[in-house]
């Protein structure tokens, strides 16, 4: 079982690397990058919910399996962090964003559904396999504490940034504006930066290949996405702040 999980993780990292290269040339066609010619489309709120839901359901199922037998593993901390993030991402966030006239291609939602299915499956299986590793000693290791701090730091950045973007449009408005304040003064996509920090922190805490694989995938997806957003902002707004970078303050 362990060898199979490791092989799948390694293969999945290879796919992530290929995806990173592909995303230098192709931008996923949803949101501000919506384009025609990608087949059937979904309401953007429904699309977000459907594509993120596997991560919430699979990890919840793994947690139920682990603790239905009376386990005392502190893997519950990792389960709780994952479930917290994906409850927001798959239920709360889609309910809060505004419906837009730019629907999401069903192909994008389907690809993201598969992506989340694999990542949640690998992490759920790894947590079940390694449950005994997550004991009281693990809980108070410096690596665990640092990872937890990074996770909540990243989550806070992500949530605050999302809130600012949601509030940027007044009722009835459908266009885009330049966001100001908070980390938007330094990067175009602090929401993506926050999510990257989150999953790097999670990988540090979990200390297994599956969590590291997911962190790599998050970076492979969101760094190019942030670069595309940054280029879009600069093309759309001639007064876009010159000092802003795409996702890493002062660097990129």
mmCIF file of N, CA and C in Angstrom, residues 106-196:
data_model
loop_
_atom_site.group_PDB
_atom_site.id
_atom_site.type_symbol
_atom_site.label_atom_id
_atom_site.label_comp_id
_atom_site.label_asym_id
_atom_site.label_seq_id
_atom_site.Cartn_x
_atom_site.Cartn_y
_atom_site.Cartn_z
ATOM 1 N N UNK A 106 -18.080 23.580 -18.465
ATOM 2 C CA UNK A 106 -18.213 22.321 -17.735
ATOM 3 C C UNK A 106 -16.898 21.552 -17.749
ATOM 4 N N UNK A 107 -16.102 21.709 -18.815
ATOM 5 C CA UNK A 107 -14.813 21.023 -18.906
ATOM 6 C C UNK A 107 -13.873 21.473 -17.806
ATOM 7 N N UNK A 108 -13.876 22.766 -17.488
ATOM 8 C CA UNK A 108 -13.030 23.279 -16.406
ATOM 9 C C UNK A 108 -13.460 22.673 -15.073
ATOM 10 N N UNK A 109 -14.773 22.668 -14.816
ATOM 11 C CA UNK A 109 -15.283 22.097 -13.570
ATOM 12 C C UNK A 109 -14.955 20.609 -13.478
ATOM 13 N N UNK A 110 -15.053 19.902 -14.607
ATOM 14 C CA UNK A 110 -14.759 18.468 -14.620
ATOM 15 C C UNK A 110 -13.283 18.204 -14.341
ATOM 16 N N UNK A 111 -12.394 18.982 -14.944
ATOM 17 C CA UNK A 111 -10.953 18.815 -14.695
ATOM 18 C C UNK A 111 -10.620 19.103 -13.234
ATOM 19 N N UNK A 112 -11.210 20.174 -12.696
ATOM 20 C CA UNK A 112 -10.964 20.516 -11.294
ATOM 21 C C UNK A 112 -11.540 19.452 -10.368
ATOM 22 N N UNK A 113 -12.686 18.896 -10.734
ATOM 23 C CA UNK A 113 -13.288 17.798 -9.965
ATOM 24 C C UNK A 113 -12.314 16.627 -9.890
ATOM 25 N N UNK A 114 -11.739 16.239 -11.029
ATOM 26 C CA UNK A 114 -10.770 15.149 -11.050
ATOM 27 C C UNK A 114 -9.526 15.465 -10.254
ATOM 28 N N UNK A 115 -9.038 16.696 -10.378
ATOM 29 C CA UNK A 115 -7.874 17.159 -9.621
ATOM 30 C C UNK A 115 -8.108 17.012 -8.121
ATOM 31 N N UNK A 116 -9.253 17.491 -7.652
ATOM 32 C CA UNK A 116 -9.567 17.409 -6.223
ATOM 33 C C UNK A 116 -9.808 15.970 -5.777
ATOM 34 N N UNK A 117 -10.366 15.169 -6.653
ATOM 35 C CA UNK A 117 -10.609 13.763 -6.337
ATOM 36 C C UNK A 117 -9.294 13.034 -6.058
ATOM 37 N N UNK A 118 -8.298 13.260 -6.910
ATOM 38 C CA UNK A 118 -7.001 12.602 -6.742
ATOM 39 C C UNK A 118 -6.283 13.128 -5.500
ATOM 40 N N UNK A 119 -6.224 14.439 -5.352
ATOM 41 C CA UNK A 119 -5.496 15.011 -4.214
ATOM 42 C C UNK A 119 -6.127 14.631 -2.875
ATOM 43 N N UNK A 120 -7.440 14.710 -2.788
ATOM 44 C CA UNK A 120 -8.107 14.336 -1.538
ATOM 45 C C UNK A 120 -7.977 12.839 -1.290
ATOM 46 N N UNK A 121 -8.054 12.041 -2.355
ATOM 47 C CA UNK A 121 -7.890 10.596 -2.193
ATOM 48 C C UNK A 121 -6.519 10.232 -1.663
ATOM 49 N N UNK A 122 -5.481 10.845 -2.227
ATOM 50 C CA UNK A 122 -4.118 10.572 -1.777
ATOM 51 C C UNK A 122 -3.912 11.012 -0.329
ATOM 52 N N UNK A 123 -4.406 12.184 0.008
ATOM 53 C CA UNK A 123 -4.209 12.684 1.373
ATOM 54 C C UNK A 123 -5.054 11.927 2.382
ATOM 55 N N UNK A 124 -6.269 11.548 2.004
ATOM 56 C CA UNK A 124 -7.095 10.753 2.905
ATOM 57 C C UNK A 124 -6.474 9.396 3.179
ATOM 58 N N UNK A 125 -5.975 8.743 2.125
ATOM 59 C CA UNK A 125 -5.338 7.434 2.282
ATOM 60 C C UNK A 125 -4.077 7.541 3.121
ATOM 61 N N UNK A 126 -3.296 8.606 2.920
ATOM 62 C CA UNK A 126 -2.056 8.784 3.679
ATOM 63 C C UNK A 126 -2.325 9.044 5.153
ATOM 64 N N UNK A 127 -3.359 9.829 5.445
ATOM 65 C CA UNK A 127 -3.690 10.085 6.849
ATOM 66 C C UNK A 127 -4.181 8.820 7.547
ATOM 67 N N UNK A 128 -4.953 8.014 6.845
ATOM 68 C CA UNK A 128 -5.390 6.736 7.417
ATOM 69 C C UNK A 128 -4.205 5.822 7.668
ATOM 70 N N UNK A 129 -3.289 5.779 6.732
ATOM 71 C CA UNK A 129 -2.129 4.901 6.849
ATOM 72 C C UNK A 129 -1.203 5.344 7.988
ATOM 73 N N UNK A 130 -1.029 6.661 8.131
ATOM 74 C CA UNK A 130 -0.028 7.187 9.063
ATOM 75 C C UNK A 130 -0.627 7.674 10.380
ATOM 76 N N UNK A 131 -1.868 7.326 10.659
ATOM 77 C CA UNK A 131 -2.560 7.898 11.826
ATOM 78 C C UNK A 131 -1.757 7.785 13.115
ATOM 79 N N UNK A 132 -1.083 6.657 13.302
ATOM 80 C CA UNK A 132 -0.345 6.438 14.549
ATOM 81 C C UNK A 132 0.837 7.390 14.707
ATOM 82 N N UNK A 133 1.310 7.938 13.590
ATOM 83 C CA UNK A 133 2.456 8.863 13.634
ATOM 84 C C UNK A 133 2.073 10.171 14.318
ATOM 85 N N UNK A 134 0.804 10.528 14.202
ATOM 86 C CA UNK A 134 0.361 11.821 14.708
ATOM 87 C C UNK A 134 -0.062 11.708 16.169
ATOM 88 N N UNK A 135 0.941 11.626 17.036
ATOM 89 C CA UNK A 135 0.703 11.485 18.478
ATOM 90 C C UNK A 135 0.985 12.813 19.174
ATOM 91 N N UNK A 136 0.978 12.797 20.485
ATOM 92 C CA UNK A 136 1.193 14.030 21.247
ATOM 93 C C UNK A 136 2.572 14.620 20.996
ATOM 94 N N UNK A 137 3.567 13.759 20.770
ATOM 95 C CA UNK A 137 4.913 14.248 20.468
ATOM 96 C C UNK A 137 4.914 15.033 19.166
ATOM 97 N N UNK A 138 4.250 14.472 18.151
ATOM 98 C CA UNK A 138 4.147 15.163 16.855
ATOM 99 C C UNK A 138 3.459 16.512 17.016
ATOM 100 N N UNK A 139 2.421 16.558 17.825
ATOM 101 C CA UNK A 139 1.612 17.760 17.955
ATOM 102 C C UNK A 139 2.429 18.952 18.435
ATOM 103 N N UNK A 140 3.443 18.695 19.254
ATOM 104 C CA UNK A 140 4.216 19.795 19.837
ATOM 105 C C UNK A 140 5.606 19.945 19.225
ATOM 106 N N UNK A 141 5.846 19.279 18.131
ATOM 107 C CA UNK A 141 7.110 19.473 17.421
ATOM 108 C C UNK A 141 7.152 20.870 16.800
ATOM 109 N N UNK A 142 8.339 21.488 16.738
ATOM 110 C CA UNK A 142 8.445 22.812 16.106
ATOM 111 C C UNK A 142 7.916 22.827 14.676
ATOM 112 N N UNK A 143 8.149 21.747 13.926
ATOM 113 C CA UNK A 143 7.677 21.680 12.545
ATOM 114 C C UNK A 143 6.159 21.751 12.482
ATOM 115 N N UNK A 144 5.488 21.077 13.413
ATOM 116 C CA UNK A 144 4.025 21.082 13.440
ATOM 117 C C UNK A 144 3.501 22.465 13.798
ATOM 118 N N UNK A 145 4.114 23.079 14.783
ATOM 119 C CA UNK A 145 3.672 24.406 15.226
ATOM 120 C C UNK A 145 3.901 25.441 14.126
ATOM 121 N N UNK A 146 5.061 25.374 13.457
ATOM 122 C CA UNK A 146 5.346 26.298 12.366
ATOM 123 C C UNK A 146 4.362 26.084 11.211
ATOM 124 N N UNK A 147 4.115 24.818 10.884
ATOM 125 C CA UNK A 147 3.171 24.522 9.808
ATOM 126 C C UNK A 147 1.777 25.025 10.120
ATOM 127 N N UNK A 148 1.360 24.862 11.373
ATOM 128 C CA UNK A 148 0.035 25.334 11.791
ATOM 129 C C UNK A 148 -0.056 26.855 11.675
ATOM 130 N N UNK A 149 1.022 27.539 12.079
ATOM 131 C CA UNK A 149 1.054 28.998 11.981
ATOM 132 C C UNK A 149 0.970 29.446 10.522
ATOM 133 N N UNK A 150 1.700 28.758 9.659
ATOM 134 C CA UNK A 150 1.660 29.091 8.235
ATOM 135 C C UNK A 150 0.269 28.848 7.662
ATOM 136 N N UNK A 151 -0.343 27.735 8.071
ATOM 137 C CA UNK A 151 -1.673 27.418 7.557
ATOM 138 C C UNK A 151 -2.658 28.521 7.901
ATOM 139 N N UNK A 152 -2.704 28.939 9.161
ATOM 140 C CA UNK A 152 -3.678 29.958 9.552
ATOM 141 C C UNK A 152 -3.315 31.331 9.004
ATOM 142 N N UNK A 153 -2.021 31.602 8.850
ATOM 143 C CA UNK A 153 -1.600 32.852 8.215
ATOM 144 C C UNK A 153 -2.097 32.878 6.770
ATOM 145 N N UNK A 154 -1.859 31.783 6.040
ATOM 146 C CA UNK A 154 -2.296 31.702 4.653
ATOM 147 C C UNK A 154 -3.802 31.755 4.528
ATOM 148 N N UNK A 155 -4.503 31.048 5.418
ATOM 149 C CA UNK A 155 -5.964 31.059 5.384
ATOM 150 C C UNK A 155 -6.501 32.465 5.625
ATOM 151 N N UNK A 156 -5.918 33.179 6.571
ATOM 152 C CA UNK A 156 -6.365 34.541 6.865
ATOM 153 C C UNK A 156 -6.167 35.445 5.655
ATOM 154 N N UNK A 157 -5.000 35.333 5.009
ATOM 155 C CA UNK A 157 -4.734 36.128 3.804
ATOM 156 C C UNK A 157 -5.752 35.796 2.722
ATOM 157 N N UNK A 158 -6.003 34.502 2.535
ATOM 158 C CA UNK A 158 -6.934 34.050 1.505
ATOM 159 C C UNK A 158 -8.348 34.568 1.767
ATOM 160 N N UNK A 159 -8.823 34.420 2.985
ATOM 161 C CA UNK A 159 -10.194 34.820 3.311
ATOM 162 C C UNK A 159 -10.378 36.337 3.244
ATOM 163 N N UNK A 160 -9.413 37.085 3.790
ATOM 164 C CA UNK A 160 -9.522 38.547 3.755
ATOM 165 C C UNK A 160 -9.507 39.039 2.308
ATOM 166 N N UNK A 161 -8.627 38.473 1.495
ATOM 167 C CA UNK A 161 -8.529 38.878 0.089
ATOM 168 C C UNK A 161 -9.812 38.554 -0.666
ATOM 169 N N UNK A 162 -10.353 37.346 -0.444
ATOM 170 C CA UNK A 162 -11.618 36.981 -1.088
ATOM 171 C C UNK A 162 -12.741 37.930 -0.677
ATOM 172 N N UNK A 163 -12.781 38.268 0.601
ATOM 173 C CA UNK A 163 -13.809 39.179 1.093
ATOM 174 C C UNK A 163 -13.703 40.540 0.399
ATOM 175 N N UNK A 164 -12.494 41.036 0.234
ATOM 176 C CA UNK A 164 -12.293 42.329 -0.413
ATOM 177 C C UNK A 164 -12.713 42.282 -1.880
ATOM 178 N N UNK A 165 -12.412 41.169 -2.550
ATOM 179 C CA UNK A 165 -12.802 41.035 -3.954
ATOM 180 C C UNK A 165 -14.318 40.938 -4.102
ATOM 181 N N UNK A 166 -14.964 40.195 -3.193
ATOM 182 C CA UNK A 166 -16.421 40.068 -3.250
ATOM 183 C C UNK A 166 -17.095 41.423 -3.041
ATOM 184 N N UNK A 167 -16.542 42.229 -2.127
ATOM 185 C CA UNK A 167 -17.144 43.525 -1.807
ATOM 186 C C UNK A 167 -16.784 44.615 -2.817
ATOM 187 N N UNK A 168 -15.872 44.289 -3.723
ATOM 188 C CA UNK A 168 -15.419 45.298 -4.680
ATOM 189 C C UNK A 168 -16.551 45.730 -5.614
ATOM 190 N N UNK A 169 -17.438 44.802 -5.936
ATOM 191 C CA UNK A 169 -18.582 45.120 -6.796
ATOM 192 C C UNK A 169 -19.789 45.515 -5.958
ATOM 193 N N UNK A 170 -20.388 46.620 -6.315
ATOM 194 C CA UNK A 170 -21.637 47.026 -5.671
ATOM 195 C C UNK A 170 -22.793 46.248 -6.299
ATOM 196 N N UNK A 171 -23.936 46.150 -5.624
ATOM 197 C CA UNK A 171 -25.088 45.431 -6.185
ATOM 198 C C UNK A 171 -25.430 45.909 -7.593
ATOM 199 N N UNK A 172 -25.566 44.958 -8.489
ATOM 200 C CA UNK A 172 -25.909 45.287 -9.867
ATOM 201 C C UNK A 172 -24.717 45.480 -10.780
ATOM 202 N N UNK A 173 -23.525 45.636 -10.216
ATOM 203 C CA UNK A 173 -22.327 45.828 -11.041
ATOM 204 C C UNK A 173 -21.784 44.487 -11.519
ATOM 205 N N UNK A 174 -21.239 44.471 -12.717
ATOM 206 C CA UNK A 174 -20.674 43.240 -13.273
ATOM 207 C C UNK A 174 -19.238 43.420 -13.756
ATOM 208 N N UNK A 175 -18.756 44.644 -13.825
ATOM 209 C CA UNK A 175 -17.412 44.891 -14.337
ATOM 210 C C UNK A 175 -16.339 44.638 -13.299
ATOM 211 N N UNK A 176 -15.088 44.886 -13.697
ATOM 212 C CA UNK A 176 -13.941 44.683 -12.805
ATOM 213 C C UNK A 176 -13.339 46.023 -12.398
ATOM 214 N N UNK A 177 -12.780 46.050 -11.209
ATOM 215 C CA UNK A 177 -12.116 47.241 -10.676
ATOM 216 C C UNK A 177 -10.733 46.854 -10.159
ATOM 217 N N UNK A 178 -9.911 47.863 -9.955
ATOM 218 C CA UNK A 178 -8.595 47.618 -9.353
ATOM 219 C C UNK A 178 -8.774 47.532 -7.843
ATOM 220 N N UNK A 179 -8.422 46.390 -7.232
ATOM 221 C CA UNK A 179 -8.520 46.299 -5.770
ATOM 222 C C UNK A 179 -7.382 47.069 -5.097
ATOM 223 N N UNK A 180 -7.686 47.675 -3.972
ATOM 224 C CA UNK A 180 -6.680 48.424 -3.212
ATOM 225 C C UNK A 180 -6.746 48.004 -1.751
ATOM 226 N N UNK A 181 -5.632 48.205 -1.045
ATOM 227 C CA UNK A 181 -5.569 47.903 0.372
ATOM 228 C C UNK A 181 -5.048 46.515 0.656
ATOM 229 N N UNK A 182 -4.673 46.296 1.924
ATOM 230 C CA UNK A 182 -4.155 45.001 2.374
ATOM 231 C C UNK A 182 -2.992 44.588 1.475
ATOM 232 N N UNK A 183 -2.838 43.333 1.156
ATOM 233 C CA UNK A 183 -1.717 42.877 0.337
ATOM 234 C C UNK A 183 -1.910 43.156 -1.150
ATOM 235 N N UNK A 184 -3.094 43.658 -1.517
ATOM 236 C CA UNK A 184 -3.287 44.073 -2.900
ATOM 237 C C UNK A 184 -2.353 45.232 -3.268
ATOM 238 N N UNK A 185 -1.814 45.917 -2.293
ATOM 239 C CA UNK A 185 -0.854 46.977 -2.588
ATOM 240 C C UNK A 185 0.470 46.417 -3.091
ATOM 241 N N UNK A 186 0.701 45.134 -2.873
ATOM 242 C CA UNK A 186 1.979 44.526 -3.245
ATOM 243 C C UNK A 186 1.861 43.480 -4.349
ATOM 244 N N UNK A 187 0.724 42.754 -4.379
ATOM 245 C CA UNK A 187 0.542 41.715 -5.392
ATOM 246 C C UNK A 187 -0.882 41.763 -5.940
ATOM 247 N N UNK A 188 -1.045 41.270 -7.164
ATOM 248 C CA UNK A 188 -2.361 41.249 -7.780
ATOM 249 C C UNK A 188 -3.263 40.169 -7.199
ATOM 250 N N UNK A 189 -2.655 39.093 -6.670
ATOM 251 C CA UNK A 189 -3.443 37.944 -6.221
ATOM 252 C C UNK A 189 -3.038 37.472 -4.821
ATOM 253 N N UNK A 190 -3.289 38.281 -3.793
ATOM 254 C CA UNK A 190 -2.976 37.805 -2.446
ATOM 255 C C UNK A 190 -3.829 36.612 -2.027
ATOM 256 N N UNK A 191 -5.011 36.461 -2.634
ATOM 257 C CA UNK A 191 -5.830 35.283 -2.330
ATOM 258 C C UNK A 191 -5.103 34.004 -2.746
ATOM 259 N N UNK A 192 -4.452 34.024 -3.900
ATOM 260 C CA UNK A 192 -3.677 32.863 -4.342
ATOM 261 C C UNK A 192 -2.420 32.680 -3.484
ATOM 262 N N UNK A 193 -1.781 33.788 -3.141
ATOM 263 C CA UNK A 193 -0.611 33.715 -2.258
ATOM 264 C C UNK A 193 -0.988 33.052 -0.944
ATOM 265 N N UNK A 194 -2.121 33.469 -0.366
ATOM 266 C CA UNK A 194 -2.562 32.895 0.900
ATOM 267 C C UNK A 194 -2.802 31.404 0.803
ATOM 268 N N UNK A 195 -3.428 30.962 -0.295
ATOM 269 C CA UNK A 195 -3.707 29.536 -0.439
ATOM 270 C C UNK A 195 -2.417 28.731 -0.595
ATOM 271 N N UNK A 196 -1.440 29.281 -1.298
ATOM 272 C CA UNK A 196 -0.143 28.600 -1.416
ATOM 273 C C UNK A 196 0.511 28.449 -0.049
#
